[in-house]
Short mmCIF file of C-alpha atoms in Angstrom, two decimals:
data_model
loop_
_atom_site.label_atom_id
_atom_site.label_comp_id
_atom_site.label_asym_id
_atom_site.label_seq_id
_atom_site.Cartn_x
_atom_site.Cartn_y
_atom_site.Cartn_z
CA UNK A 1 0.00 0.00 0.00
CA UNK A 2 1.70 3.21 -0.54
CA UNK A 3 2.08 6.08 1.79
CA UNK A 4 -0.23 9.18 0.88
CA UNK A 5 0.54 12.27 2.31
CA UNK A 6 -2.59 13.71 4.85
CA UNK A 7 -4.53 16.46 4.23
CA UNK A 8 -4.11 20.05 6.57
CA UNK A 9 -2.07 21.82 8.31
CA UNK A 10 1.10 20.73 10.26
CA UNK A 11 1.87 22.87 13.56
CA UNK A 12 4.42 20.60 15.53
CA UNK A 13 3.00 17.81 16.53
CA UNK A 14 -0.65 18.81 15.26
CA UNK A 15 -2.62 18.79 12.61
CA UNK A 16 -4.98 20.81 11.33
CA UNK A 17 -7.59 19.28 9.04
CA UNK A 18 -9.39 21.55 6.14
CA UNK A 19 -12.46 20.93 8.47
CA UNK A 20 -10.96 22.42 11.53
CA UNK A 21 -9.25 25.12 9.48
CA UNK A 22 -12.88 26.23 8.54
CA UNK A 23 -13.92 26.05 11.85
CA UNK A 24 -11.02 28.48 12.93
CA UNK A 25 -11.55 30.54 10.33
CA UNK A 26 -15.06 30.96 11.14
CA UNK A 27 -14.39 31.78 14.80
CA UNK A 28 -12.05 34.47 13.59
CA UNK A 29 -15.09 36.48 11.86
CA UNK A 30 -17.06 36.10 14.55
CA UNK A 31 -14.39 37.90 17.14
CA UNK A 32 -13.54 40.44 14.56
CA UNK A 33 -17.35 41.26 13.68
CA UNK A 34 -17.76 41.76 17.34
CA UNK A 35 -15.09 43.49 18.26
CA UNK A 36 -16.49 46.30 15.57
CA UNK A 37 -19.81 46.17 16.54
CA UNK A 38 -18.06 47.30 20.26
CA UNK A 39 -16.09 50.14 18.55
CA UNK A 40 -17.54 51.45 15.62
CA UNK A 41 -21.88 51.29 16.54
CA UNK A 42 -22.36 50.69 13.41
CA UNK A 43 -26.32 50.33 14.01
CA UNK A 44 -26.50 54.36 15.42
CA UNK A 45 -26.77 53.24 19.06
CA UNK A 46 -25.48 55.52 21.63
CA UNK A 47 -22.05 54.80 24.17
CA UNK A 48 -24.57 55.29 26.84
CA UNK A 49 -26.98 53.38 25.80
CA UNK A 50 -24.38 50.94 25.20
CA UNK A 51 -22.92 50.55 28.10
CA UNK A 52 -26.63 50.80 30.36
CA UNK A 53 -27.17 47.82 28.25
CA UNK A 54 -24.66 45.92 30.02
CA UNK A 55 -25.03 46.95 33.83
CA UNK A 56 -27.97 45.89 35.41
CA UNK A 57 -31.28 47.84 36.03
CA UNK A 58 -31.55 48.95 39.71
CA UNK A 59 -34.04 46.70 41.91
CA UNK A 60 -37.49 48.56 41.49
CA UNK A 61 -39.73 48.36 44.55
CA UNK A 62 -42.98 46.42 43.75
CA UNK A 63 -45.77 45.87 45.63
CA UNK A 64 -44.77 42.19 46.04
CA UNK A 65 -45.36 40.95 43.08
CA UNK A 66 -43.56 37.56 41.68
CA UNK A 67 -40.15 38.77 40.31
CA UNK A 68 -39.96 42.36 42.47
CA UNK A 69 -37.99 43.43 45.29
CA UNK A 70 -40.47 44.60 47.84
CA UNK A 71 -40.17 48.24 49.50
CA UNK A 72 -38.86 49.04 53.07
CA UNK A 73 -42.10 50.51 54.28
CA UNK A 74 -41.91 54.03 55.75
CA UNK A 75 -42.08 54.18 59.57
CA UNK A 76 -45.79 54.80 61.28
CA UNK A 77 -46.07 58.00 62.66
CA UNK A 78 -46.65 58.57 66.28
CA UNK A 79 -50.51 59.79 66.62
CA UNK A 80 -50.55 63.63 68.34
CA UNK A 81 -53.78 64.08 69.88
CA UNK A 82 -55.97 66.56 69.11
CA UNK A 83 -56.08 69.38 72.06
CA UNK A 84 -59.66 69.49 73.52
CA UNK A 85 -60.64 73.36 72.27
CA UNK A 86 -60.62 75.60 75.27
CA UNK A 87 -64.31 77.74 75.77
CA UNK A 88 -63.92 81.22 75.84
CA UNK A 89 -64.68 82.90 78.77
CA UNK A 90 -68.11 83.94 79.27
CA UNK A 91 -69.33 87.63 80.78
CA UNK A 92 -72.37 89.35 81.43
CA UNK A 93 -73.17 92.88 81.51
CA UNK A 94 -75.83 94.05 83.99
CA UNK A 95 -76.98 97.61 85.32
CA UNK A 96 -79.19 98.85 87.50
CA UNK A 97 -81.18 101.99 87.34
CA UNK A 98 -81.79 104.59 90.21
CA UNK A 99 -85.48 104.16 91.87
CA UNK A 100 -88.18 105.39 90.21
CA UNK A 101 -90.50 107.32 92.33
CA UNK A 102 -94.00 107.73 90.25
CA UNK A 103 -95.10 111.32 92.45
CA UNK A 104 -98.27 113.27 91.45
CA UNK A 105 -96.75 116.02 89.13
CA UNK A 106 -95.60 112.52 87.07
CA UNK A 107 -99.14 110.92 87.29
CA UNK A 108 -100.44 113.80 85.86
CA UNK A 109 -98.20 114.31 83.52
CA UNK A 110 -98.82 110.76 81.88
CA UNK A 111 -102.46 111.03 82.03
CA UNK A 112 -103.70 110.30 78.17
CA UNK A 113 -107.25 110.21 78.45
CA UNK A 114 -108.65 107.29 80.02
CA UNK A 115 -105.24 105.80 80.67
CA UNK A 116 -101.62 106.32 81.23
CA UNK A 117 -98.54 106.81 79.16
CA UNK A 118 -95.30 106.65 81.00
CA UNK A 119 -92.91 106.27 77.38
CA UNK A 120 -92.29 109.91 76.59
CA UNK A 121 -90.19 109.96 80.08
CA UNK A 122 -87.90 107.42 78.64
CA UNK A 123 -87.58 108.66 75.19
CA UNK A 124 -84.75 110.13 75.46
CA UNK A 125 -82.93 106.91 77.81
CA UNK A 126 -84.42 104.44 76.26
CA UNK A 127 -81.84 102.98 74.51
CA UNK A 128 -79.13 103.37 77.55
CA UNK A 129 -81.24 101.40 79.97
CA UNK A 130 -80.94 98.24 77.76
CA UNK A 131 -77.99 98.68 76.80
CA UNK A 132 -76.62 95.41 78.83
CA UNK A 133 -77.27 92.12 78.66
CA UNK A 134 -79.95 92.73 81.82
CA UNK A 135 -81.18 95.86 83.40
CA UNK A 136 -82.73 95.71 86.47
CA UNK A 137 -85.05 98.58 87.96
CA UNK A 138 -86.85 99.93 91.04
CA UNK A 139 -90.56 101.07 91.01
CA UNK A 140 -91.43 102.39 94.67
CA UNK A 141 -94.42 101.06 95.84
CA UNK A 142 -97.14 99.06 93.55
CA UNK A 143 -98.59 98.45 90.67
CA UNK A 144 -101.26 96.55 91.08
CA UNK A 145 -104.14 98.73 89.54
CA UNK A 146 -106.50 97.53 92.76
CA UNK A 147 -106.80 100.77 94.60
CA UNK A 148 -106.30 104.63 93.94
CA UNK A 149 -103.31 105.79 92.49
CA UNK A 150 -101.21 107.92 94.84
CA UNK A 151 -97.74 109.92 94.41
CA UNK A 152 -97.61 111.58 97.78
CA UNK A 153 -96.71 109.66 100.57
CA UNK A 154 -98.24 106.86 99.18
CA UNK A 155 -96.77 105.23 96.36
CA UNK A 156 -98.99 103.27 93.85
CA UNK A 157 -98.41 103.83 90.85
CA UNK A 158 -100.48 102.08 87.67
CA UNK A 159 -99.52 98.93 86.03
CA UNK A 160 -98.87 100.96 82.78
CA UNK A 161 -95.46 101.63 83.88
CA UNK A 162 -94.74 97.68 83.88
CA UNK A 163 -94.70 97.49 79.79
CA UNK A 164 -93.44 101.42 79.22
CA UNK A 165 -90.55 99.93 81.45
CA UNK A 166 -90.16 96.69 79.21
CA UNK A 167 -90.22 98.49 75.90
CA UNK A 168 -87.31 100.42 77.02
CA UNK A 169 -85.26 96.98 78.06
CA UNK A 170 -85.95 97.00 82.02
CA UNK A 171 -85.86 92.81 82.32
CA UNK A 172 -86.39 92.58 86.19
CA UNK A 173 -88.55 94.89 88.92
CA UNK A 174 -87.38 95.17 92.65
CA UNK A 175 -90.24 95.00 94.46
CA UNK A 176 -88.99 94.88 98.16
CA UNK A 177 -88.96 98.31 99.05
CA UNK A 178 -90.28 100.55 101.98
CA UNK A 179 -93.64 101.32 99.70
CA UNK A 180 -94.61 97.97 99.02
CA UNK A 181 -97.19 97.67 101.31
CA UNK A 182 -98.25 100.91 100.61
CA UNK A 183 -101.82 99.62 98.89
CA UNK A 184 -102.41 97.09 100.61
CA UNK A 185 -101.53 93.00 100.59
CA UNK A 186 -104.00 92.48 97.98
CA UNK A 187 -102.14 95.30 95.74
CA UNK A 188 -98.93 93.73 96.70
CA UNK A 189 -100.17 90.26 94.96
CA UNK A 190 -101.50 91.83 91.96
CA UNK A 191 -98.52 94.13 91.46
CA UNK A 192 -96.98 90.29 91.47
CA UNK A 193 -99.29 89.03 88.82
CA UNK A 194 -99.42 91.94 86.36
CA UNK A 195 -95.64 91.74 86.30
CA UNK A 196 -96.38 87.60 85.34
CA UNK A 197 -98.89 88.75 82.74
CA UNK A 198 -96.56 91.32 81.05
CA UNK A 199 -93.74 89.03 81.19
CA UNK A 200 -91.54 91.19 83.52
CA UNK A 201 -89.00 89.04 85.94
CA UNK A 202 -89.26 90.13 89.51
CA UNK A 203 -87.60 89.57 92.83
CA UNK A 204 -88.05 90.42 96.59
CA UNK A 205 -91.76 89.64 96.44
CA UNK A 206 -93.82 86.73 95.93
CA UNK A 207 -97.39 85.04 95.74
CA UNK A 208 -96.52 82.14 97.94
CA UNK A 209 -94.36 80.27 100.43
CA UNK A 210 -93.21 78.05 97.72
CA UNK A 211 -92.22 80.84 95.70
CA UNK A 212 -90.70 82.63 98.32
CA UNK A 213 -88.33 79.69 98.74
CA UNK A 214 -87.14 78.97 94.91
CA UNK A 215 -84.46 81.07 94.18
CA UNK A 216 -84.55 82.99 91.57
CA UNK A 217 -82.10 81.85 88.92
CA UNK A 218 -81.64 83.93 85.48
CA UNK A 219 -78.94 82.37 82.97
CA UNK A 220 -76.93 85.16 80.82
CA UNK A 221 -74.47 84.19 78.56
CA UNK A 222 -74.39 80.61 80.38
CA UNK A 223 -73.86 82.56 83.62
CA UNK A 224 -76.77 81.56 86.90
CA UNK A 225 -77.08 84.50 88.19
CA UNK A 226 -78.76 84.32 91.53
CA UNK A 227 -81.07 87.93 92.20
CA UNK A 228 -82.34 88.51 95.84
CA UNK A 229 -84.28 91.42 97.51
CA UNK A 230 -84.49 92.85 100.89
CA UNK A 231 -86.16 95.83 102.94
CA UNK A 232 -84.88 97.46 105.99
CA UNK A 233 -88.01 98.93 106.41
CA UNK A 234 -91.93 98.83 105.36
CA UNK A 235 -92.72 102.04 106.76
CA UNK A 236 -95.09 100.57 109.89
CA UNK A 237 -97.80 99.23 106.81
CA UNK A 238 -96.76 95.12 108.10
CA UNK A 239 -98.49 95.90 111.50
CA UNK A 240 -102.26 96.27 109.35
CA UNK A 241 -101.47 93.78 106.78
CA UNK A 242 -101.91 90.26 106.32
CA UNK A 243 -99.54 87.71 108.36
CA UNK A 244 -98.72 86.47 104.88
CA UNK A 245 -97.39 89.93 103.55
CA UNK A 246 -94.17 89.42 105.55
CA UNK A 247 -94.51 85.70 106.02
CA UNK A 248 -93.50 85.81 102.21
CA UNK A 249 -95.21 88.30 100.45
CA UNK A 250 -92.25 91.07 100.78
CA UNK A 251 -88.85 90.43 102.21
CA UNK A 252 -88.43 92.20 105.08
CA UNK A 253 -85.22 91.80 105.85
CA UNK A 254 -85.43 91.32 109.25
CA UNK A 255 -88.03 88.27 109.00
CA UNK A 256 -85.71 86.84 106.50
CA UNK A 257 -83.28 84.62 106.37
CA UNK A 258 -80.69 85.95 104.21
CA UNK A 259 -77.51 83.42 104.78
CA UNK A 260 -80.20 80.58 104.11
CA UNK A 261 -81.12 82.41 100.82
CA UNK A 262 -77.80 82.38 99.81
CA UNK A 263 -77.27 79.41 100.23
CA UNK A 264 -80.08 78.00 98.69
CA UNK A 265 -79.12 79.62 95.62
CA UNK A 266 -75.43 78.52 95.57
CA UNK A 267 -77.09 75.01 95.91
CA UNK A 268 -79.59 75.47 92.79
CA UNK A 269 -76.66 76.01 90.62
CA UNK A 270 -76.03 80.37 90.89
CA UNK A 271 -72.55 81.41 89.89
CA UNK A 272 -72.86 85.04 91.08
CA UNK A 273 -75.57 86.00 93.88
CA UNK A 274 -76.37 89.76 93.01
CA UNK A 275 -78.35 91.18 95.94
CA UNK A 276 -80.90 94.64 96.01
CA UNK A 277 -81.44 96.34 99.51
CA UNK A 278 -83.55 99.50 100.04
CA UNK A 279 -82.40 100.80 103.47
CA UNK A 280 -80.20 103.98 104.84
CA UNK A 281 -81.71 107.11 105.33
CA UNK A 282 -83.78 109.51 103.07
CA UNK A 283 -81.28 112.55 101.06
CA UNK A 284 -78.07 111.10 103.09
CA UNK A 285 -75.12 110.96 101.01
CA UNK A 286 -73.04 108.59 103.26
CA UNK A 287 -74.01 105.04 104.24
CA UNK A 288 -75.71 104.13 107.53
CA UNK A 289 -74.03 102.26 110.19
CA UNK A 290 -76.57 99.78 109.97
CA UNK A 291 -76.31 99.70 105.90
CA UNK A 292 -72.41 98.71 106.37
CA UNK A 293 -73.57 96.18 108.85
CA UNK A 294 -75.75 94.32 106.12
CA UNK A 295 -73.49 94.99 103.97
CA UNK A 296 -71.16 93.06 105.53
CA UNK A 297 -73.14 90.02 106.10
CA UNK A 298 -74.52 90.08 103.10
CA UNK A 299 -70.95 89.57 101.31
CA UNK A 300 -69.65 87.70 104.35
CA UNK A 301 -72.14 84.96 103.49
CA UNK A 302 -71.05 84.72 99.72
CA UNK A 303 -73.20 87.64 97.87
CA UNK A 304 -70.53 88.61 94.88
CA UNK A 305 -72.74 92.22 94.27
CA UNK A 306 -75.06 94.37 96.15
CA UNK A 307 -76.76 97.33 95.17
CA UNK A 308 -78.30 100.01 97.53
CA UNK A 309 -81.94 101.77 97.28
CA UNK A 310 -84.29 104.56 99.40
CA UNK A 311 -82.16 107.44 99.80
CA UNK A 312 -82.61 109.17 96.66
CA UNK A 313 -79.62 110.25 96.23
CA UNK A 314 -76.38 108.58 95.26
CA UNK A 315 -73.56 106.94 97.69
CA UNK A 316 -70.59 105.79 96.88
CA UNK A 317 -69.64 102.45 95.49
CA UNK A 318 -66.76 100.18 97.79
CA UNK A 319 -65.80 96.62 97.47
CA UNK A 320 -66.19 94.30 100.76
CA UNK A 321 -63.10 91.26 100.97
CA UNK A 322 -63.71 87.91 102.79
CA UNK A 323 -61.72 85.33 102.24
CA UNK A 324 -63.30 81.93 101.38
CA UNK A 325 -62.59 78.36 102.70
CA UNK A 326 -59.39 78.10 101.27
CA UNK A 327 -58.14 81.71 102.35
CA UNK A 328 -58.52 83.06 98.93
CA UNK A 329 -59.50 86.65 99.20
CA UNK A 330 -62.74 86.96 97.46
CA UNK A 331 -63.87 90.88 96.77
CA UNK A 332 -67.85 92.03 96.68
CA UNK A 333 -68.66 94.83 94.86
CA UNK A 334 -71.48 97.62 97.12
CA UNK A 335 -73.23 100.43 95.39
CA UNK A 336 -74.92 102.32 98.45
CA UNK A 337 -77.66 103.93 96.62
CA UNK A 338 -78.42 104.70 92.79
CA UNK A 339 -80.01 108.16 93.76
CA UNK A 340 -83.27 108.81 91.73
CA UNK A 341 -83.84 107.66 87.93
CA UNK A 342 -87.11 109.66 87.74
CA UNK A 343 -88.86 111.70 90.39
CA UNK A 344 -90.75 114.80 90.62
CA UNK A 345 -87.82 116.25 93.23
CA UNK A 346 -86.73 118.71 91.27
CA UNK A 347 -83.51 120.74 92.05
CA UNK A 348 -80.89 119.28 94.29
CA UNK A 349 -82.31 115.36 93.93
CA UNK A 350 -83.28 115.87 90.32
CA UNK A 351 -80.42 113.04 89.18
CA UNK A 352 -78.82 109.13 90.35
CA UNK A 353 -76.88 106.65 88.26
CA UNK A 354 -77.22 103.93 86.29
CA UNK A 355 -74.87 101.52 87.63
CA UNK A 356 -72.84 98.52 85.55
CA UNK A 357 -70.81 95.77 86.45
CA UNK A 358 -69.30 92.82 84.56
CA UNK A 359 -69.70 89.33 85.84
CA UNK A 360 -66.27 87.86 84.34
CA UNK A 361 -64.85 84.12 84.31
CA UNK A 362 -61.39 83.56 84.69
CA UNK A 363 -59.02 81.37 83.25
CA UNK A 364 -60.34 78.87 85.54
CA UNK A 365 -63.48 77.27 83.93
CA UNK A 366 -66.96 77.82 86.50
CA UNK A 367 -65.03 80.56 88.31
CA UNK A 368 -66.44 84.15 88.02
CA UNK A 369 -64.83 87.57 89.55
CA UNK A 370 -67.10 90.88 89.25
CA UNK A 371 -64.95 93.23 86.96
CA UNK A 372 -65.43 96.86 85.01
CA UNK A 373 -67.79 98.93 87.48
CA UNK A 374 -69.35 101.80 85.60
CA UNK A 375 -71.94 104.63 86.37
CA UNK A 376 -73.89 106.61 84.27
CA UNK A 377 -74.94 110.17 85.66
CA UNK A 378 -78.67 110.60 84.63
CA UNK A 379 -80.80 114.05 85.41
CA UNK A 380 -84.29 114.15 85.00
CA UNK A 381 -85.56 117.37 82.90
CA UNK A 382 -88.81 119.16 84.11
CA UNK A 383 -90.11 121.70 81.48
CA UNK A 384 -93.65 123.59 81.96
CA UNK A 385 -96.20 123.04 79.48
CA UNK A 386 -99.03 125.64 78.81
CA UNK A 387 -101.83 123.68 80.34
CA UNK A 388 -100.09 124.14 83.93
CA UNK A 389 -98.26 120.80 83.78
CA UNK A 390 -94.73 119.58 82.90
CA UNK A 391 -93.01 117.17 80.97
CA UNK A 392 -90.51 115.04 82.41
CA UNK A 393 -87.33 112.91 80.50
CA UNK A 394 -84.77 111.12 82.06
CA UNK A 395 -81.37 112.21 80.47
CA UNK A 396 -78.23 110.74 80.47
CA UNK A 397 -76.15 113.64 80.94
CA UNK A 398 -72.86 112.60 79.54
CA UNK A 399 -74.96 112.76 76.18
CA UNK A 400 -75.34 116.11 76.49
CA UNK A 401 -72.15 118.13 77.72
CA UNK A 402 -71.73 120.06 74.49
CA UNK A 403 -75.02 120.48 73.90
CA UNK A 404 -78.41 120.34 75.43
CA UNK A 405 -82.33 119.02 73.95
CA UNK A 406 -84.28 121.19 72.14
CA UNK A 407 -86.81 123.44 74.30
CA UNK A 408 -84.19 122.91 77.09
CA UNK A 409 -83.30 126.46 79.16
CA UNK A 410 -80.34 127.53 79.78
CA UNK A 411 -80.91 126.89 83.95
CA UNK A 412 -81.85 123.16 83.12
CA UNK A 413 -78.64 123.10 81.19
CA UNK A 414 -76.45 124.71 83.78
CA UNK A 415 -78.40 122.53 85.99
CA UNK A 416 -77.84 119.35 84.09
CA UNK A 417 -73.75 120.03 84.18
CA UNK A 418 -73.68 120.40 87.72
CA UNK A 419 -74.89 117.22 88.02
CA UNK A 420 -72.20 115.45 86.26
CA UNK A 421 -69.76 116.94 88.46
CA UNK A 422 -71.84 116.85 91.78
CA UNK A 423 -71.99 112.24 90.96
CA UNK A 424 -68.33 112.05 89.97
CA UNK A 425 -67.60 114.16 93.41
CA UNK A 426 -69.68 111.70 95.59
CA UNK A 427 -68.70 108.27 93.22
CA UNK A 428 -64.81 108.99 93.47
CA UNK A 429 -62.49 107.23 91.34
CA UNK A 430 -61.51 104.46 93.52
CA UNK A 431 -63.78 101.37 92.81
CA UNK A 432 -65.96 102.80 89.40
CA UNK A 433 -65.27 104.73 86.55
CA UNK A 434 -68.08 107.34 84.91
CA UNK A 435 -69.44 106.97 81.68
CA UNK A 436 -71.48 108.97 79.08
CA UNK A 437 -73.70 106.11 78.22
#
C-alpha cells in the first residue's frame, strides 16, 4: 500500500484538518465582527446606551409581586392628639337703674285720656337702659291697679309703667322696698301678677311660700345669676297687713333669712348672687351704720354684688373682701344707693346713676370675679307746658355736655352740668369709673 501524504495543516506535533481550518476561520469572523460592533456602533446606538445595556437595572420596589424586590415601608407615625378646644370665657353685663319714684306732678303728667302713658319719660334713655345684657329697675311702691293711684306719701303707681318699662329693656322689677305695702296685701299680689302677665322678671316679692323659697335663677351668657331682695323697712304698713305679707309676700329683711337664701341659691346652681337692699336714710349721702352692717353680712355669706336703694340720692360704690374656705380673698362689689332715675324732686335730687358691672370668668373654667364697674350720671328734665303741667325725660347727661335738647333752658342746662360733676364728686375714682352712656 503506498504512503499518501494527509490532508491540513502541520503545527508541531498537530494537525490541522481543512475541516478544523474552517472552523477556525469561522471563529475568527465572529471575534472580529464583534469586536467592531463594540467600537464602531455601526447600528447608530449611543455609548450610553451601550454601556446601560450591560449593567444591570436597579431593583425597582414592587408591591410584592412575583419577580420584584419589595419596599422598606416608611415608619408609622406617632398619633398627636388633638387638644380638647378651650371655651372662651363667658361675661355678662348688667346695670341697674336709680329708683323710680311715680309722684303726682308725674301721674299727671302721663295722664292720656282714660289711661296712662309713661314712654315719653324714657324717650330720650331708652336705649341706655338696655344697653346690657340685663337691666334691672326699682318702682317704689305698687302696681297693682287695685286701689287709687297715689304719688304723695303713698306710692302706687299704675300697672302701665310695667310694659313702658319693658319696651325700654328694664328685664327685672325690685319690688322689696319701703312702699310695698303701701296699697295694701291684695295690691302687693297683683302688682306680682301683672308683672307675670306682662312678662316682667321680679324679685323680693312673691305670691306664695313656695315661691318665696325657689331662688330665683336667670342664665346670661351661660352665667346663673342668683337675684335677691331685701327691705330694711316697710314704713309701719306690716303691723295692718296680712300675716302672709311678711310671712313671704315682701322680704323684710329682718323676717328673712338671708344666709339661708344664699345658700339656697349657691345650691340650685347660681354662679354670682347679686343682691338689692332699700335701706339707709332719706337725702343722706353717706351710708348708715346699719347699711355697712348688712353689707357686711350680706358679702360675708357669699353675695358677689349688692346694690343700695331709698335714699334718693347717690352713695358711693366700695368693694367688701372675705376670704373663702381656702383663704382666697374673694372681693364684693357695694353700690350704696343709685339716687333717683325719675322723680318729681326737682332741684338738688333731680339726678342718680345707672350703675354697671361685669360678671367675668377667669381662666379657671366655673369661676367668676365681678370686673369693670361703671356709672352713668342721669338728670331728670322738668319743662312747663301751657296747660299748667310739665313734661318730664330722664337724660343721660354725659350725652349732652356740648349740647343740650331742644326746648331745654339755659338753667336746666347749667343745671344738668352740675350734676355730672356733683356724681363724679360723691362716686370717686376708687372702685368705678363714669361713663357717658
Amino acid at each position: 500500500m503506498s504512503n499518501k501524504p494527509a490532508k491540513g495543516i502541520r503545527i508541531g506535533n498537530y494537525r490541522i484538518t481543512p475541516l478544523g481550518i474552517a472552523v477556525l476561520a469561522a471563529l475568527l469572523v465572529i471575534l472580529i465582527a464583534a469586536i467592531v460592533l463594540v467600537v464602531f456602533h455601526p447600528f447608530g446606538g449611543s455609548p450610553d446606551a451601550t454601556v446601560s445595556s450591560v449593567i444591570p437595572d436597579a431593583p425597582v420596589a414592587t408591591d410584592g409581586a412575583e419577580g420584584g424586590l419589595e419596599a422598606t415601608p416608611a415608619p408609622t407615625p406617632t398619633p398627636v392628639p388633638t387638644p380638647t378646644p378651650q371655651p372662651e370665657p363667658r361675661s355678662a353685663t348688667i346695670r341697674s337703674l336709680g329708683e323710680i319714684a311715680m309722684q303726682q306732678n308725674l301721674l299727671r303728667a302721663a295722664v292720656s285720656e282714660n289711661t296712662f302713658d309713661f314712654s315719653g319719660m324714657f324717650s330720650e334713655i331708652a336705649d341706655v337702659i338696655g344697653d346690657a345684657d340685663y337691666t334691672v329697675a326699682d318702682v317704689e311702691g305698687t302696681l297693682g291697679g287695685t286701689t287709687e293711684y297715689s304719688g304723695t306719701t303713698k306710692m302706687v303707681t299704675p300697672p302701665a309703667l310695667i310694659g313702658a318699662l319693658k319696651d325700654c329693656g328694664v328685664d327685672m322689677l325690685m319690688l322689696a322696698n319701703d312702699h310695698a305695702l303701701d296699697g295694701g296685701w291684695a295690691e302687693l299680689q297683683a302688682t306680682v301678677a301683672n308683672c307675670q302677665s306682662e312678662g316682667m322678671d321680679y324679685v323680693g316679692a312673691a305670691a306664695s311660700a313656695e315661691e318665696r323659697s325657689t331662688p330665683v335663677i336667670r342664665e346670661l351668657n351661660g352665667i346663673n345669676v342668683a337675684f335677691l331682695a331685701y327691705t330694711e323697712s316697710l314704713n309701719g304698713n306690716e303691723k295692718n297687713a296680712d300675716p302672709a305679707a311678711t310671712e313671704y309676700g315682701v322680704n323684710l329683711i329682718s323676717k328673712s333669712n338671708a344666709k339661708k337664701d344664699i345658700e339656697n341659691a349657691r345650691a340650685a346652681g347660681a354662679d354670682v348672687i347679686v343682691a338689692y337692699c332699700s335701706w339707709g336714710e332719706m337725702l343722706k349721702q353717706s351710708p348708715t351704720e346699719t347699711e355697712v352692717q348688712i353689707a357686711k353680712k350680706l358679702a360675708e355669706w357669699g353675695v358677689d354684688v349688692i346694690i343700695g336703694y331709698n335714699p334718693h340720692v347717690v352713695q358711693p360704690a366700695m368693694w367688701l373682701e372675705n376670704k373663702d374656705a381656702d383663704g382666697n380673698v374673694r372681693r364684693t362689689l357695694c353700690l350704696g344707693a343709685t339716687g333717683n332715675f325719675l322723680s318729681d324732686q326737682y332741684g338738688q335730687y333731680d339726678n342718680g346713676v345707672i350703675f354697671q358691672f361685669t360678671i367675668q370668668e377667669t381662666e379657671e373654667y366655673g369661676k367668676f370675679i365681678i370686673t369693670s364697674p361703671v356709672y352713668i350720671p342721669t338728670f331728670v328734665w322738668r319743662a312747663e307746658t301751657e296747660d299748667g303741667k310739665y313734661d318730664y325725660h330722664t337724660l343721660a347727661v354725659g350725652q349732652w355736655l356740648d349740647t343740650e335738647p331742644e326746648g331745654m333752658a339755659y338753667a336746666d342746662a347749667a343745671r344738668m352740668r352740675q350734676v355730672w360733676a356733683d356724681v363724679q364728686k360723691v362716686m370717686g375714682t376708687d372702685v368705678a369709673t363714669v361713663a357717658a352712656e
